[in-house]
CSV table of C-alpha atoms in Angstrom, one decimal:
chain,number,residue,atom,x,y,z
A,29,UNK,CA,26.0,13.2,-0.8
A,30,UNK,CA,23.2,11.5,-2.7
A,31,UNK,CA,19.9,13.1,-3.7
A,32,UNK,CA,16.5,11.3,-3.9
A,33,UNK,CA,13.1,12.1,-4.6
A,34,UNK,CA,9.8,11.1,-3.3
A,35,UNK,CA,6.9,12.0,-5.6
A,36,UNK,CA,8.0,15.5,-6.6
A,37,UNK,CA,9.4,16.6,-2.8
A,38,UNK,CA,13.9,16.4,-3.4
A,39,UNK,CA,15.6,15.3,-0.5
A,40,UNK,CA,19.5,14.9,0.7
A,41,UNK,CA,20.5,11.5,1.6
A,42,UNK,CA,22.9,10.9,4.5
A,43,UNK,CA,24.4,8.5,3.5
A,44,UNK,CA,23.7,5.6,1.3
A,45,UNK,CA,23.9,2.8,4.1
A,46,UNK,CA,21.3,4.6,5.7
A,47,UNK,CA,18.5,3.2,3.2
A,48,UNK,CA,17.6,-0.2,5.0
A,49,UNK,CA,15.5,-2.6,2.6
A,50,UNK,CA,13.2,-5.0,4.6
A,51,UNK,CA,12.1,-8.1,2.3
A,52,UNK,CA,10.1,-11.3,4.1
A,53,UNK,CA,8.3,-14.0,2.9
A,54,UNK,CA,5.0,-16.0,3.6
A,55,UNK,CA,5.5,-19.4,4.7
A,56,UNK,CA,3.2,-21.5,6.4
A,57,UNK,CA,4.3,-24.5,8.6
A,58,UNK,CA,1.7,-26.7,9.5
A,59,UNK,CA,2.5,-29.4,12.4
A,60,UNK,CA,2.7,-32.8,11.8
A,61,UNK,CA,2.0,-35.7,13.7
A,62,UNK,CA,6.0,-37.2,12.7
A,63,UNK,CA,8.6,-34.7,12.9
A,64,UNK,CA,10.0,-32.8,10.8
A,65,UNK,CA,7.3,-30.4,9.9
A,66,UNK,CA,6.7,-29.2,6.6
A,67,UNK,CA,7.2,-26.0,5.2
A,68,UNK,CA,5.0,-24.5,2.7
A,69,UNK,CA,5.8,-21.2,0.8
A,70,UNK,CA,2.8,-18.4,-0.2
A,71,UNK,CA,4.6,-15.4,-1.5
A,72,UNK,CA,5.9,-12.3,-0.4
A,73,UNK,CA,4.8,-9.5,1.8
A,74,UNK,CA,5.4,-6.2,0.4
A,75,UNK,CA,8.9,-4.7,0.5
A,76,UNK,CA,9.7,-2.0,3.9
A,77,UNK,CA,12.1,0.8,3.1
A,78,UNK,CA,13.7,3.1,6.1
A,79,UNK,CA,15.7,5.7,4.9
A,80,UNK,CA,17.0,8.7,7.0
A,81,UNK,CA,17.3,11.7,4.4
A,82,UNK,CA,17.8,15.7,4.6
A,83,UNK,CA,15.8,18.8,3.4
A,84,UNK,CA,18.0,21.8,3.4
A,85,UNK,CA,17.3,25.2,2.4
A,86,UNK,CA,19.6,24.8,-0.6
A,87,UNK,CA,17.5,22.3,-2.2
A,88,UNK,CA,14.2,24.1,-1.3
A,89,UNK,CA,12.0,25.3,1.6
A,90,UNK,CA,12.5,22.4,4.3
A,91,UNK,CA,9.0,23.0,6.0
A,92,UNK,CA,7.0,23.2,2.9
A,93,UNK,CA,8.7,20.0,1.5
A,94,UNK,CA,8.3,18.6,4.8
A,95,UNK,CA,4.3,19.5,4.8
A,96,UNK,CA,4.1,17.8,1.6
A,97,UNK,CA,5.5,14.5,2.8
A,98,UNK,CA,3.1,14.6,5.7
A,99,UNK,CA,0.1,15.4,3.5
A,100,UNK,CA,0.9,12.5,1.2
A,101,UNK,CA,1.2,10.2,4.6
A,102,UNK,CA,-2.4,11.7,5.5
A,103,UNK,CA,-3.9,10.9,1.9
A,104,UNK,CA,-2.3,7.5,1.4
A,105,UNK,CA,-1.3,8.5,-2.2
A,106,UNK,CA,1.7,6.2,-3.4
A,107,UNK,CA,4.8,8.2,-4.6
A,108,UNK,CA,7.5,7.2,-6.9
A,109,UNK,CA,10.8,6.6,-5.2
A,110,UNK,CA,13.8,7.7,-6.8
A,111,UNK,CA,17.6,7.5,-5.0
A,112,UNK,CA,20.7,8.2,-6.6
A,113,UNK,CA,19.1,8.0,-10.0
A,114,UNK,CA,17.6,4.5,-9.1
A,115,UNK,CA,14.0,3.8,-9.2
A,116,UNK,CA,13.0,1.8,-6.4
A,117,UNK,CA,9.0,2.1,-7.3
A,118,UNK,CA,6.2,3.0,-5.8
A,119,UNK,CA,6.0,3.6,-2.1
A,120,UNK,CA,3.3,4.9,0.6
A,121,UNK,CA,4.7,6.4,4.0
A,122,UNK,CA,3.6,4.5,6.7
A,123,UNK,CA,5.5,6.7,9.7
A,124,UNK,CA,7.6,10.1,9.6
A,125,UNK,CA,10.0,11.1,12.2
A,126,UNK,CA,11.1,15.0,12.6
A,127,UNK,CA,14.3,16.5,13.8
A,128,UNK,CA,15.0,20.1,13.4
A,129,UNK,CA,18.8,20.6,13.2
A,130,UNK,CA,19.2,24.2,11.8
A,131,UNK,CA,17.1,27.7,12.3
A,132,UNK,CA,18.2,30.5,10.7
A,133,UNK,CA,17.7,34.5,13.1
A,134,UNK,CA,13.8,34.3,12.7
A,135,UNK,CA,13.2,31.2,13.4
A,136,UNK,CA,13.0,29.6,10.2
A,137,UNK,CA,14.4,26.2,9.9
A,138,UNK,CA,17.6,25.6,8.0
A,139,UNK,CA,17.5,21.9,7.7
A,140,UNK,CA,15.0,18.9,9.1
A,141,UNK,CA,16.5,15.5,9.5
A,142,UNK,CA,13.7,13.0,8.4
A,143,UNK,CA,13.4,8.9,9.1
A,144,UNK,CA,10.3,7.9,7.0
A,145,UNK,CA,9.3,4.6,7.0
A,146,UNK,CA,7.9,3.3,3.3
A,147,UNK,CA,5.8,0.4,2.2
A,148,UNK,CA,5.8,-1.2,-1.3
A,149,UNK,CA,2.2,0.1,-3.0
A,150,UNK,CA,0.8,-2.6,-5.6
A,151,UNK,CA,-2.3,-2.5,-7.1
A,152,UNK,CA,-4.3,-5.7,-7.9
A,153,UNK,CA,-6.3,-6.2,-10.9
A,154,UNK,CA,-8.5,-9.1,-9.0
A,155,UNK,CA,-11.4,-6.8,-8.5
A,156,UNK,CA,-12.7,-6.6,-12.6
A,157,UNK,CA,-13.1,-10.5,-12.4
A,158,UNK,CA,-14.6,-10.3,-8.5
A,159,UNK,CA,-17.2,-8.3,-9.9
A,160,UNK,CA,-17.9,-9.7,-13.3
A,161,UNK,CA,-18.7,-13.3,-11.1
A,162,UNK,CA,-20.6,-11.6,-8.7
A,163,UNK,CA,-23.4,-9.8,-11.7
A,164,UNK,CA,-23.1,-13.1,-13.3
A,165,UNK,CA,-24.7,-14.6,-10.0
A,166,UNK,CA,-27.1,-11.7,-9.8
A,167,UNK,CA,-28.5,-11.9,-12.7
A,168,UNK,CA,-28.8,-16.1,-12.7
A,169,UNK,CA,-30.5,-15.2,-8.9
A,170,UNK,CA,-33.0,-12.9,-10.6
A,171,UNK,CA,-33.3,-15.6,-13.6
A,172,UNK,CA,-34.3,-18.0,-11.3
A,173,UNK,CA,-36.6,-15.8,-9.3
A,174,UNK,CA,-38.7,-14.8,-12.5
A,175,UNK,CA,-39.2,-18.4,-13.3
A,176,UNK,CA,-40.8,-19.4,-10.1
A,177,UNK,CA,-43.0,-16.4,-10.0
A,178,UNK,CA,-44.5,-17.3,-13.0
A,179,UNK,CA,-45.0,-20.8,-12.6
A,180,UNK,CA,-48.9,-21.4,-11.2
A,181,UNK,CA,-49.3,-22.5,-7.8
A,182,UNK,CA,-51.7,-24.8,-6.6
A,183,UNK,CA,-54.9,-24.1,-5.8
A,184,UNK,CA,-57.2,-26.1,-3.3
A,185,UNK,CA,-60.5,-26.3,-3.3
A,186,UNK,CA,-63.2,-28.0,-1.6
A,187,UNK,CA,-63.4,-30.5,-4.0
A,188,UNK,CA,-59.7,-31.2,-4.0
A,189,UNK,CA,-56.3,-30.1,-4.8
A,190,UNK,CA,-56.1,-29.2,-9.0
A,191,UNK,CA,-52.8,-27.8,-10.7
């Protein structure tokens, strides 16, 4: 039995095969006019995690930890992901699947059976120089448009054009 956290809800693993890791690559393969084509690699897409887990009673109310997951799913906050001691980083939840396995006599439930589906959350620092460039073209654009304004314009007359 492994134990895992998202964020600050705990959570039973079933077992430790159950965490799938999905990692895929960018590659871009033009066609050419002679085979073979080429093959040209970007990067990599962000990293997909499935892992079926556990809340029981004895590690906490199921239902409220299970409202927690889904209001973290509705806010699109990234969560850190922690399993068997391991820090796997930060992760939204992109889908949440439900089972209810045990109810106590009122109705309560006992234990829910969860699949969530995570994707790797980044955070790119691109926007600071994005914005720096873009005022540094505003303000040449409003440079450029004081200077015309204040160069005289020709006047004509019936005499003829003067400057």
């Amino acid at each position: 039995m492994q134990y895992g956290s998202l964020g600050d809800v705990i959570f039973e693993v079933h077992q430790y095969y159950a965490h799938t890791e999905d990692n895929s690559y960018i590659y871009a393969r033009p066609q050419t006019i002679q085979p073979p084509s080429t093959t040209q690699w970007f990067g990599k897409e962000l990293r997909k995690i499935n892992l079926k887990l556990k809340l029981h009673w004895m590690l906490g109310d199921p239902q409220s930890a299970y409202q927690k997951l889904k209001e973290l799913a509705e806010k699109g906050e990234s969560q850190k992901l922690i399993i068997a001691q391991q820090v796997l980083g930060e992760f939204v939840i992109d889908r949440i699947s439900a089972e209810y396995t045990q109810t106590n006599v009122h109705g309560q439930p006992v234990a829910i059976e969860l699949t969530l589906e995570l994707t790797e959350f980044t955070k790119k620092e691109l926007q600071k120089t994005q914005n720096a460039r873009r005022q540094q073209a505003r303000q040449k654009k409003t440079n450029s448009q004081t200077q015309t304004r204040q160069q005289p314009k020709a006047l004509i007359t019936r005499e003829g054009a003067t400057k």
